[in-house]
Coordinates of C-alpha atoms and ligand atoms in Angstrom, one line a residue:
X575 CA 90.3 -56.6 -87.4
X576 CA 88.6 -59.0 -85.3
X577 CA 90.5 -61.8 -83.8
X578 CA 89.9 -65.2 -85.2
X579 CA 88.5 -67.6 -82.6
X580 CA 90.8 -70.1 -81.5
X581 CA 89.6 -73.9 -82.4
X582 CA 92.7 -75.8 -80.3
X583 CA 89.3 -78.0 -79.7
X584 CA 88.6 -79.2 -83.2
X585 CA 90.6 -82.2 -84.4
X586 CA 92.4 -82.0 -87.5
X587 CA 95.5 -82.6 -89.1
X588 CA 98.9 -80.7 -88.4
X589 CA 99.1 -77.7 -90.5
X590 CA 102.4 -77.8 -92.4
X591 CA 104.7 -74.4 -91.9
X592 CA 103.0 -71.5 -94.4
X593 CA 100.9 -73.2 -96.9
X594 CA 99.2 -75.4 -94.4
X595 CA 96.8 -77.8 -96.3
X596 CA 96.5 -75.5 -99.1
X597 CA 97.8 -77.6 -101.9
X598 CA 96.7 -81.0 -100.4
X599 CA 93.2 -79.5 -100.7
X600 CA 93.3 -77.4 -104.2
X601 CA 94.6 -80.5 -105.7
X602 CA 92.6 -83.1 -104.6
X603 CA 89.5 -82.0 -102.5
X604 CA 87.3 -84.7 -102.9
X605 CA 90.2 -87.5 -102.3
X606 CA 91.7 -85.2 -99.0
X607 CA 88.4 -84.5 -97.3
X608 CA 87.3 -88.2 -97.4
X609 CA 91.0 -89.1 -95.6
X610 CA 90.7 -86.5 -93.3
X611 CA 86.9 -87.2 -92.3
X612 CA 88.4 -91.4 -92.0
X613 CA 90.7 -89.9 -89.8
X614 CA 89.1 -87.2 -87.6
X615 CA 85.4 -87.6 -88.3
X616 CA 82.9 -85.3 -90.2
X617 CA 84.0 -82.3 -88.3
X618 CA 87.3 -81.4 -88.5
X619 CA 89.6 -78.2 -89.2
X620 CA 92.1 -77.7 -92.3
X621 CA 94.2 -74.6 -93.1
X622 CA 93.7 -73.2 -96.7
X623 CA 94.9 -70.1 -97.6
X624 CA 96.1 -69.0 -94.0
X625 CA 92.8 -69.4 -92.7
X626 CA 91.9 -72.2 -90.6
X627 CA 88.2 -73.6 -91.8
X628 CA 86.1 -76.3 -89.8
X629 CA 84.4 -78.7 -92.3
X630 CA 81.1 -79.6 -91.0
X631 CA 80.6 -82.8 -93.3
X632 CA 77.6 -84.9 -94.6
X633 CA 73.7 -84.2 -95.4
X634 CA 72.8 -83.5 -91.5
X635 CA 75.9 -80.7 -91.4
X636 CA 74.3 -79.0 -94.7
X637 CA 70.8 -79.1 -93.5
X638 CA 72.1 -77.5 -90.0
X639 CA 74.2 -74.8 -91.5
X640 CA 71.9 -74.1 -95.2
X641 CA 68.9 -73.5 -93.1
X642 CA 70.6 -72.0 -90.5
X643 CA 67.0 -71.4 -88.3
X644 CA 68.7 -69.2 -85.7
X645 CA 70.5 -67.0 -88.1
X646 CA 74.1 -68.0 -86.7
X647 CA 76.2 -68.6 -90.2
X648 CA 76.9 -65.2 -92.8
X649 CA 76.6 -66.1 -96.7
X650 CA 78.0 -62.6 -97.2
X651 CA 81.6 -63.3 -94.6
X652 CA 82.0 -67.3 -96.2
X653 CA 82.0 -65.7 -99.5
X654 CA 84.0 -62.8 -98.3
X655 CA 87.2 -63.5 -100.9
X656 CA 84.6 -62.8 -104.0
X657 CA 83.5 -59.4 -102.1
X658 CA 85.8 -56.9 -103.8
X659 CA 84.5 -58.0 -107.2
X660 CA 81.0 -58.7 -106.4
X661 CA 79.8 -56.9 -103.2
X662 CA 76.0 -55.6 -103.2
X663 CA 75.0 -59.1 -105.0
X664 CA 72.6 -61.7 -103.2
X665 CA 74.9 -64.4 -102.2
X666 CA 77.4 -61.2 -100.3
X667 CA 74.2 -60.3 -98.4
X668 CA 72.4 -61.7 -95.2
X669 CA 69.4 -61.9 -93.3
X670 CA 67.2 -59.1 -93.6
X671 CA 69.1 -57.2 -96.0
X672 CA 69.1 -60.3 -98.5
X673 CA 65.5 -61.5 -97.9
X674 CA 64.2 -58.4 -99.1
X675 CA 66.7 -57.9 -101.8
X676 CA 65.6 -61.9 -102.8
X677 CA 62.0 -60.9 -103.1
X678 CA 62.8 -58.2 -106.0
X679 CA 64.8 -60.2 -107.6
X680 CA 62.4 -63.3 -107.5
X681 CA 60.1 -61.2 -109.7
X682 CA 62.6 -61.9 -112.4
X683 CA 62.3 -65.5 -112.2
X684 CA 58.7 -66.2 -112.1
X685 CA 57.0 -68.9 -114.2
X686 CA 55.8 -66.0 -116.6
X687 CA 59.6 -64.3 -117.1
X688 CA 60.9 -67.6 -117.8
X689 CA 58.9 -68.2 -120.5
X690 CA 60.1 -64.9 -122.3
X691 CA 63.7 -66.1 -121.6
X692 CA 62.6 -69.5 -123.4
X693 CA 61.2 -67.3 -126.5
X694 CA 64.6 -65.3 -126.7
X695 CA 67.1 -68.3 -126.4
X696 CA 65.9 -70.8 -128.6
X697 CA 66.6 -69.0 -131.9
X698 CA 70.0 -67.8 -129.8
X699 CA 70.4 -71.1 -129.1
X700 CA 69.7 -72.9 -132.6
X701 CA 71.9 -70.2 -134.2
X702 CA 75.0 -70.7 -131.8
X703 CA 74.9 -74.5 -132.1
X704 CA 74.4 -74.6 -136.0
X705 CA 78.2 -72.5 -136.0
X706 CA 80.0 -75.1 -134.2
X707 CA 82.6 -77.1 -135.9
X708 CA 81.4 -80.8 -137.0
X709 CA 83.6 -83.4 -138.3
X710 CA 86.6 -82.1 -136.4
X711 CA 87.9 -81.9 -133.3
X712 CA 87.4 -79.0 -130.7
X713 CA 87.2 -78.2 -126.8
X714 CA 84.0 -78.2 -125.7
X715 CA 84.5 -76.3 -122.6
X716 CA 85.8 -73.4 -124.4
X717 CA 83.3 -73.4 -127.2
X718 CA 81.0 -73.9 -124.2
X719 CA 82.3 -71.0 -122.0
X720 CA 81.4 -68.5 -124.8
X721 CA 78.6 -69.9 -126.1
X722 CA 76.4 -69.7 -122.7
X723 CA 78.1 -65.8 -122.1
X724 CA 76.2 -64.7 -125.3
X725 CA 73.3 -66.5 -124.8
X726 CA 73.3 -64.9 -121.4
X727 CA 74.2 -61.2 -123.6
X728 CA 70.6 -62.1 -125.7
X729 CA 68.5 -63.0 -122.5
X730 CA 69.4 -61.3 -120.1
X731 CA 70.1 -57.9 -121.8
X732 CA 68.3 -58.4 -125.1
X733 CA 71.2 -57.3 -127.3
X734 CA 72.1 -59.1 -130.4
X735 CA 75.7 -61.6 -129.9
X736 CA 76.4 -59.4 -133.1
X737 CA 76.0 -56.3 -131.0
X738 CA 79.2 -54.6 -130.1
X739 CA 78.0 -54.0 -127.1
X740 CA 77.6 -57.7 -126.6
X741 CA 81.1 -58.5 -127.1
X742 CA 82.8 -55.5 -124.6
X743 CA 80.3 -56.4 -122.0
X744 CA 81.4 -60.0 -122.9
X745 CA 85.2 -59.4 -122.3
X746 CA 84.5 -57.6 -119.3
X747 CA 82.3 -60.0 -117.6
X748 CA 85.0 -62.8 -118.2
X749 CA 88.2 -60.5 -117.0
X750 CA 85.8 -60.4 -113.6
X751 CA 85.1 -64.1 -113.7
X752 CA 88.6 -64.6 -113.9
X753 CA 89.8 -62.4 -111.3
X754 CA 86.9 -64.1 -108.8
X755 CA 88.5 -67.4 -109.8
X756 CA 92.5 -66.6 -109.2
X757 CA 94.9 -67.5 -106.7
X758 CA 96.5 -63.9 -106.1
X759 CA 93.6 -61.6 -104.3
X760 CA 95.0 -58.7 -103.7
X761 CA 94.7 -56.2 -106.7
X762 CA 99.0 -56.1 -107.5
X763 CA 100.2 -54.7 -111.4
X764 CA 99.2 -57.3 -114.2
X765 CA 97.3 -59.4 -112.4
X766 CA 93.6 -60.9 -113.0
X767 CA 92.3 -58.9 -109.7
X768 CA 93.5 -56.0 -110.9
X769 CA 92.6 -56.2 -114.5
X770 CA 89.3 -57.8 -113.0
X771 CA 88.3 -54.7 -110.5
X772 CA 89.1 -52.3 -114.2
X773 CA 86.4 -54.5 -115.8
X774 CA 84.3 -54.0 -113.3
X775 CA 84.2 -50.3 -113.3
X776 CA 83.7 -50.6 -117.2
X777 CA 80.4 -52.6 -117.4
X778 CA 79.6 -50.8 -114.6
X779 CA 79.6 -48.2 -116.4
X780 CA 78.0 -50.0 -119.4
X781 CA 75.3 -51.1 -117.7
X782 CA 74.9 -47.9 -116.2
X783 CA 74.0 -45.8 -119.5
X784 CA 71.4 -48.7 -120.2
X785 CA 69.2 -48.2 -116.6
X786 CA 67.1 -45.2 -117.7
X787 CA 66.3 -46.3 -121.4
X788 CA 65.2 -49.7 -119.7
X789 CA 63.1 -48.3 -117.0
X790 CA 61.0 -46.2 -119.4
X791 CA 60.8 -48.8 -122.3
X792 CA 62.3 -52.1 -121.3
X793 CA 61.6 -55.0 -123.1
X794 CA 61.6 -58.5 -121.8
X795 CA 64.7 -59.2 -121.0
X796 CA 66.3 -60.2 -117.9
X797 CA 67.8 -56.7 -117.2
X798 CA 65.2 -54.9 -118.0
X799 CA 63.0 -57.2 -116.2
X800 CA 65.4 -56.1 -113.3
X801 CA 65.3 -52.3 -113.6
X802 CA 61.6 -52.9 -113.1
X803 CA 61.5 -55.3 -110.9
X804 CA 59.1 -54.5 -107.2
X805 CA 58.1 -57.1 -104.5
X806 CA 55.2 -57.4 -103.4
X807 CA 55.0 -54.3 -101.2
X808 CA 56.1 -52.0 -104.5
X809 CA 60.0 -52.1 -103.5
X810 CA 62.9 -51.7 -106.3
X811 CA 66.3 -50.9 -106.4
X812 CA 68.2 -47.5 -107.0
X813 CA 70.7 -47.8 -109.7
X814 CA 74.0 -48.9 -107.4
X815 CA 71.9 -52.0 -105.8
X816 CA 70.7 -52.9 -109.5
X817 CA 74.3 -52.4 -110.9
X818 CA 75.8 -54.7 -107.8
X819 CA 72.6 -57.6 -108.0
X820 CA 72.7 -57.8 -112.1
X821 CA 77.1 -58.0 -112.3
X822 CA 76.7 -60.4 -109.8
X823 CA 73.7 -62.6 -111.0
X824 CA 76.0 -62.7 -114.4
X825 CA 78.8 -64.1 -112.6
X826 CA 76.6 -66.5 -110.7
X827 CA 74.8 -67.6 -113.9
X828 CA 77.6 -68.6 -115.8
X829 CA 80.6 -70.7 -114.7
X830 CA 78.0 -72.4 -112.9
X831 CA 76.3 -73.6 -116.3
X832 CA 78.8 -74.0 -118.8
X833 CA 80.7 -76.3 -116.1
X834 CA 77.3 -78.5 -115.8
X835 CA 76.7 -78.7 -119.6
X836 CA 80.2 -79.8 -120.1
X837 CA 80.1 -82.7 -117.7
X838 CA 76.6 -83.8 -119.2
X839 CA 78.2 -83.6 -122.5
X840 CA 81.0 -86.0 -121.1
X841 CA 78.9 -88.4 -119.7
X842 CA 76.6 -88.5 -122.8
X843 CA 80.4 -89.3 -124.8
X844 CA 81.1 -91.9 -122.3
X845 CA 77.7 -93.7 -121.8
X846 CA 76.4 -93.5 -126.0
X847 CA 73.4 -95.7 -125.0
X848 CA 71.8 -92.4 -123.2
X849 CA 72.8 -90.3 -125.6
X850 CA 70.6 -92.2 -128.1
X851 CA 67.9 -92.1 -125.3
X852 CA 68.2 -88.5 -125.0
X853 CA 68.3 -87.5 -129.3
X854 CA 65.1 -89.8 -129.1
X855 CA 63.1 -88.0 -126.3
X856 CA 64.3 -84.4 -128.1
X857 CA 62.9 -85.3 -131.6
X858 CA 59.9 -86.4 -129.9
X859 CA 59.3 -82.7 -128.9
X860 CA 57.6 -80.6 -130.8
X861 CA 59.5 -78.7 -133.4
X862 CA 58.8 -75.4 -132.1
X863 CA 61.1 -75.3 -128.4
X864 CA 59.8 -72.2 -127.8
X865 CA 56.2 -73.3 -127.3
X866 CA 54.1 -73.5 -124.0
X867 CA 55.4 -76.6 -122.8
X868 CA 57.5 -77.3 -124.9
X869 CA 60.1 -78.9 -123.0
X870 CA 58.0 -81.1 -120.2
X871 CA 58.5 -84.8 -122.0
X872 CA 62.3 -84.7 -121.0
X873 CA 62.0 -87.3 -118.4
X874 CA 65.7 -89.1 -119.2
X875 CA 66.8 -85.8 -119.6
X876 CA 65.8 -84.8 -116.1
X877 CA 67.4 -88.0 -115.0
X878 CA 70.8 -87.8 -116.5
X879 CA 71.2 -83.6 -115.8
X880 CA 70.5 -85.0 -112.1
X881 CA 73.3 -87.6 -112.4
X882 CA 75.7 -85.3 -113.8
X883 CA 74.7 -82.6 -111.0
X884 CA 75.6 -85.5 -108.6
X885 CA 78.9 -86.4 -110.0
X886 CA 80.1 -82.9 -111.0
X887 CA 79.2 -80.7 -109.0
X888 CA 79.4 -76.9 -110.1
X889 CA 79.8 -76.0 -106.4
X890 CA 81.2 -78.9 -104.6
X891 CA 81.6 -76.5 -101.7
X892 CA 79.7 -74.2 -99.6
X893 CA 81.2 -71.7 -97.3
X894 CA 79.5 -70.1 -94.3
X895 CA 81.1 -67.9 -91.2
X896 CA 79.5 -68.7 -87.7
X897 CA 78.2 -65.0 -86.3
X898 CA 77.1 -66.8 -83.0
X899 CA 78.1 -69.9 -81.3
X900 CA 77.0 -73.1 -82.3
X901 CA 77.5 -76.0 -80.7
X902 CA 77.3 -79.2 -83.5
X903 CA 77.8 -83.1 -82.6
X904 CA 79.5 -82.2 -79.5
X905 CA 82.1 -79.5 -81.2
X906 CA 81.8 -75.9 -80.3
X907 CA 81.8 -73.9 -83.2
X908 CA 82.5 -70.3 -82.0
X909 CA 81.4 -67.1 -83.8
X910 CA 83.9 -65.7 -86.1
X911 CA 84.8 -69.1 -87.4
X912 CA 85.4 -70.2 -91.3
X913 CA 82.9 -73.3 -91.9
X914 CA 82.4 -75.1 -94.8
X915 CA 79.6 -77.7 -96.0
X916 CA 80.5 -80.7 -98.5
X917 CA 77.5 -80.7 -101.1
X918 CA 79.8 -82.8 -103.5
X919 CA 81.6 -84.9 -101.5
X920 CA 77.9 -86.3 -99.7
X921 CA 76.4 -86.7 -102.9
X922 CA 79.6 -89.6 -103.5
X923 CA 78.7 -91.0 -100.0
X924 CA 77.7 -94.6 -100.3
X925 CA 75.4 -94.1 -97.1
X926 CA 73.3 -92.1 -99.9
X927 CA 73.9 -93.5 -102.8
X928 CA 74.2 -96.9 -104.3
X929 CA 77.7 -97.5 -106.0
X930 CA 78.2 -93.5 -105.7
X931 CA 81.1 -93.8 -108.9
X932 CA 79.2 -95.0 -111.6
X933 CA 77.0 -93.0 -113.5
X934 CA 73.4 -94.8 -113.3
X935 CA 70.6 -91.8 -113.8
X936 CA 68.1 -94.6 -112.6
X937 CA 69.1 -94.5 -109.8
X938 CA 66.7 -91.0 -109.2
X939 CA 63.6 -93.2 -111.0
X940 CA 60.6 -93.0 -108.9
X941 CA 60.9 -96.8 -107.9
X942 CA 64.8 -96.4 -106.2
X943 CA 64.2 -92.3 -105.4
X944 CA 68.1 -92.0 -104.3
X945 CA 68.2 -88.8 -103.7
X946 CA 65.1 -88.9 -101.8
X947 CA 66.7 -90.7 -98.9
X948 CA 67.8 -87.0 -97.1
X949 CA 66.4 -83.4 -97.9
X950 CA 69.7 -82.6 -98.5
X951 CA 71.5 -86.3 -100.0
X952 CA 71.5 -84.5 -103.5
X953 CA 72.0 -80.6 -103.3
X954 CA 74.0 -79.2 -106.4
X955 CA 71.7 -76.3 -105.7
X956 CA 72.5 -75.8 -102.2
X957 CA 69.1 -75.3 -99.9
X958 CA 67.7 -72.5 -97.3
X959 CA 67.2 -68.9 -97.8
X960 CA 70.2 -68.8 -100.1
X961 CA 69.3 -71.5 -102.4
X962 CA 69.8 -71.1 -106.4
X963 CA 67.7 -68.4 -107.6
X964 CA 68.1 -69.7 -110.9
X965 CA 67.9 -73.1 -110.7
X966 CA 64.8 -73.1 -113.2
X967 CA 66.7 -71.4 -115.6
X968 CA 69.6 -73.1 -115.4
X969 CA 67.1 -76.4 -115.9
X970 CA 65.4 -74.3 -118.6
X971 CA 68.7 -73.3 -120.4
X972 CA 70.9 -76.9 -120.4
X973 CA 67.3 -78.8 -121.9
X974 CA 67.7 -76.3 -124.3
X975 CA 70.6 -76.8 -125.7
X976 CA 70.9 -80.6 -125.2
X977 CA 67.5 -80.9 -127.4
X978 CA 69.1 -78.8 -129.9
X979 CA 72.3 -80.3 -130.1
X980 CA 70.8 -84.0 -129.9
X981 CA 68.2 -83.3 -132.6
X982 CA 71.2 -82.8 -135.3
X983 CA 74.3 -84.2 -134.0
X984 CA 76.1 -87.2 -132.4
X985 CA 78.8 -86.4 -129.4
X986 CA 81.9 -88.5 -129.8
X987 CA 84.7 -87.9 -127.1
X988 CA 88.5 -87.4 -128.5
X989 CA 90.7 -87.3 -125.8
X990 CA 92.0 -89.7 -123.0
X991 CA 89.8 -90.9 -120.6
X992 CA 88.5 -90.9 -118.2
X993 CA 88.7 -87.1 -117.7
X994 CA 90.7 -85.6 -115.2
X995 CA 88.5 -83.0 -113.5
X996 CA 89.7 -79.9 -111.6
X997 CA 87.2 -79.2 -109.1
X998 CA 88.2 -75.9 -107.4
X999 CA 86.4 -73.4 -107.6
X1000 CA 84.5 -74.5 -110.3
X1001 CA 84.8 -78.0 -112.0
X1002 CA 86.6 -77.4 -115.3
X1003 CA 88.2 -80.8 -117.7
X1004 CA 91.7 -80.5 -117.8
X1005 CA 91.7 -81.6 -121.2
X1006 CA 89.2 -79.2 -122.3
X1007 CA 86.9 -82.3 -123.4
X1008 CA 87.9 -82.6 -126.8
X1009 CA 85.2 -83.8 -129.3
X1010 CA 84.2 -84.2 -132.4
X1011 CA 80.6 -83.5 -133.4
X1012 CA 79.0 -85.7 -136.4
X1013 CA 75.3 -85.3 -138.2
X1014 CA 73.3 -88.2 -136.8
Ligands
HEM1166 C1 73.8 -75.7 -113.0 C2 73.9 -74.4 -112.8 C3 73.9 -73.8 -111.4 C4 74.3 -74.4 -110.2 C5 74.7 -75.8 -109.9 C6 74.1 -73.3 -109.2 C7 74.4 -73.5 -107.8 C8 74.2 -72.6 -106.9 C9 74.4 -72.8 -105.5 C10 74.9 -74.1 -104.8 C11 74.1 -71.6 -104.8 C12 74.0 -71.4 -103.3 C13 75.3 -70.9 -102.8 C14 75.3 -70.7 -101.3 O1 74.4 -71.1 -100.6 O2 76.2 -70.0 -100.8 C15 73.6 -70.7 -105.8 C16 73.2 -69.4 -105.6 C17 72.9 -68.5 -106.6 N1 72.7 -68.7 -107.9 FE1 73.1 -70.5 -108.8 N2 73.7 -72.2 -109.8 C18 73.5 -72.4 -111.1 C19 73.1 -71.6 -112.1 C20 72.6 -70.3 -111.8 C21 72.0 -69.4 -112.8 C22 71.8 -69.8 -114.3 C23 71.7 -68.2 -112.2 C24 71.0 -67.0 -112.8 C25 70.3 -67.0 -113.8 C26 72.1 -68.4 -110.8 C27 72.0 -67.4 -109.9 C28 72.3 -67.6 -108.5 C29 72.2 -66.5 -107.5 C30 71.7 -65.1 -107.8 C31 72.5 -67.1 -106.3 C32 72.5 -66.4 -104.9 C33 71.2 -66.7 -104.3 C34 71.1 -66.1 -102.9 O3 72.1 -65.8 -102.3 O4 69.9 -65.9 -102.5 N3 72.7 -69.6 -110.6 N4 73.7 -71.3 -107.1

């Protein structure tokens, strides 16, 4: 194992004996990194998890270490505690290896493949949303959390919810998303890493018996799309890199999503004047959402999916591993070191933004342009060669639904508020966000 560089030269506060700042950080990261960056300035260390971490804060620390020009910080060893479940996917890879494993993939996602998502999901979509409960009161983030894993069964592998299939990769995906989410890494009896690393080798497996059925006949889904899929100089994948790319791209796709379409939903609860903006702009569209350009009139939508982005974060942090010195506002950071960048924590920064607590979606209108003020003030997406790959679909898949669910129903919030939101690793209510839904 390599030795860990030493960082005696990095301020920080005094780690306490074994847990170091572990729990300070896990239970309040937001409120902890603002102290500690009061106290020590935006780069200091903290020791999570045994590991001692330099936090390179603010919008000039992300565009330094997300562009990363010279090639000195690894996606791949940041993201190293994810690796046993989801090694071989894009965000595990670097450099040369993961530029040309972007390109295939980026064939997926063009302009054209999106569109045949958009066909697939609507009636997914308008089907899923009809079966929720209205007049009483459910959690949204659960209804949520399965809702967007069988959407994400019809587009990207073109199978039916209905299908059994559906439902077994279904399970399996979530045991994996809930091993890549627990405390406990190493894979001991009865826990989520090792039931996790079984349901891995299951859809695996799954997934497997679909490749050459796909590769001859495929349709239009996302998977097939991806057995397919060349660059532009004719490369694809042999089956183990497509197995490793698509179980990861699932992963990536959903958390992400069903966390940022419960905060919107929460906001919309808490702030009923947009909501009524937002039901007004989606009956405005045409009935058919699964026509060219369907979705392109969704201006206040745009603006209050930025807001949320901004406030709740799906990935509040970004972690990097320096493979080469670096030397940043005076600190050395050596190679072999644990750095992290602060995309949520910036976007609350009232250097960026006006009044950063309150949820004002003007605030990204053309005349006051916020987020404009640094390429990298608002980032929910992250930036440089490892940005989103599916940010547009993300976009494309939370209009979706709120036009749906805003053509037929009113949101009304049922719990206390204001929510309590746990941020790590990815934001999730406490409370569940109970609601109640009502015909408008
Ligand atoms: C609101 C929803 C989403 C948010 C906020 C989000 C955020 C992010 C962020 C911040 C990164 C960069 C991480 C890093 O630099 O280490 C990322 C990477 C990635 N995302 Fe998303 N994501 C979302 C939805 C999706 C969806 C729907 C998909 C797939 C359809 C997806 C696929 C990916 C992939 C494959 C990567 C790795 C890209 C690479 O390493 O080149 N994400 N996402």
């Amino acid at each position: 194992m390599t030795p860990l560089p030493l960082l005696s030269h990095i301020p920080g506060p005094v780690a306490p004996p074994i847990v170091g700042h572990t729990l300070t950080v896990v239970r309040d990261p937001y409120g902890s990194q603002q102290r500690f960056i009061d106290r020590f300035g935006p780069v200091y260390k903290t020791k999570v998890l045994g590991v001692w971490h330099i936090n390179l804060c603010g919008a000039d620390a992300m565009e330094m270490v997300l562009m990363d020009r010279a090639q000195s910080f690894s996606s791949a060893k940041g993201w190293d505690a994810i690796e046993r479940l989801f090694a071989g996917g894009l965000m595990l890879q670097d450099f040369a290896e993961h530029r040309r494993n972007r390109r295939i993939m980026q064939s997926a996602f063009r302009a054209s493949a999106l569109e045949s998502y958009r066909k697939a999901m609507v009636p997914a979509l308008e089907e899923m949303i009809a079966a929720l409960p209205r007049g009483r009161r459910f959690c949204f983030y659960d209804a949520i959390k399965d809702l967007t894993l069988r959407i994400g069964c019809a587009v990207f592998l073109g199978l039916r919810p209905d299908d059994p299939q559906a439902a077994r990769l279904n399970r399996a995906l979530r045991e994996q998303i809930n091993a890549a989410l627990s405390v406990i890494r190493a894979p001991l009896p009865m826990t989520p890493m090792q039931r996790g690393l079984r349901a891995r080798a299951q859809l695996r497996a799954q997934l497997r018996g679909l490749i050459a059925p796909r590769r001859r006949a495929g349709g239009d889904d996302f998977f097939s799309r991806m057995c397919r899929a060349r660059d532009e100089d004719g490369n694809g994948w042999t089956e183990e890199e497509l197995l490793d790319q698509f179980n990861f791209l699932m992963m990536a796709a959903h958390d992400t999503t069903a966390s940022a379409l419960t905060a919107i939903v929460w906001l919309l609860g808490a702030h009923p004047q947009w909501q009524v903006k937002l039901a007004d702009e989606a009956r405005r569209l045409g009935p058919d959402l699964s026509a060219a350009g369907a979705l392109e009139d969704m201006y206040q939508t745009d603006l209050v999916i930025k807001e949320a982005l901004r406030l709740v974060p799906p990935v509040p942090f970004i972690p990097r591993r320096a493979v080469a010195d670096v030397t940043w506002q005076g600190h050395l950071i050596p190679a072999g070191a644990s750095v992290t960048v602060n995309p949520g924590v910036t976007m609350m920064s009232p250097a960026l933004f006006h009044r950063p607590e309150r949820f004002d979606p003007l605030r990204f209108a053309p005349n006051r342009a916020e987020d404009k003020a640094h390429r990298f003030a608002w980032a929910p997406f992250g930036g440089g060669a490892h940005k989103c790959i599916g940010m547009h679909f993300a976009l494309m898949e939370i209009k979706l639904l709120l036009a749906v669910l805003l053509r037929g129903d009113r949101i009304t919030l049922s719990g206390r508020q204001p929510v309590n939101w746990q941020r790590l690793p990815i934001p999730r209510p406490r409370c569940g966000l109970p609601i109640v839904l009502s015909r408008a």
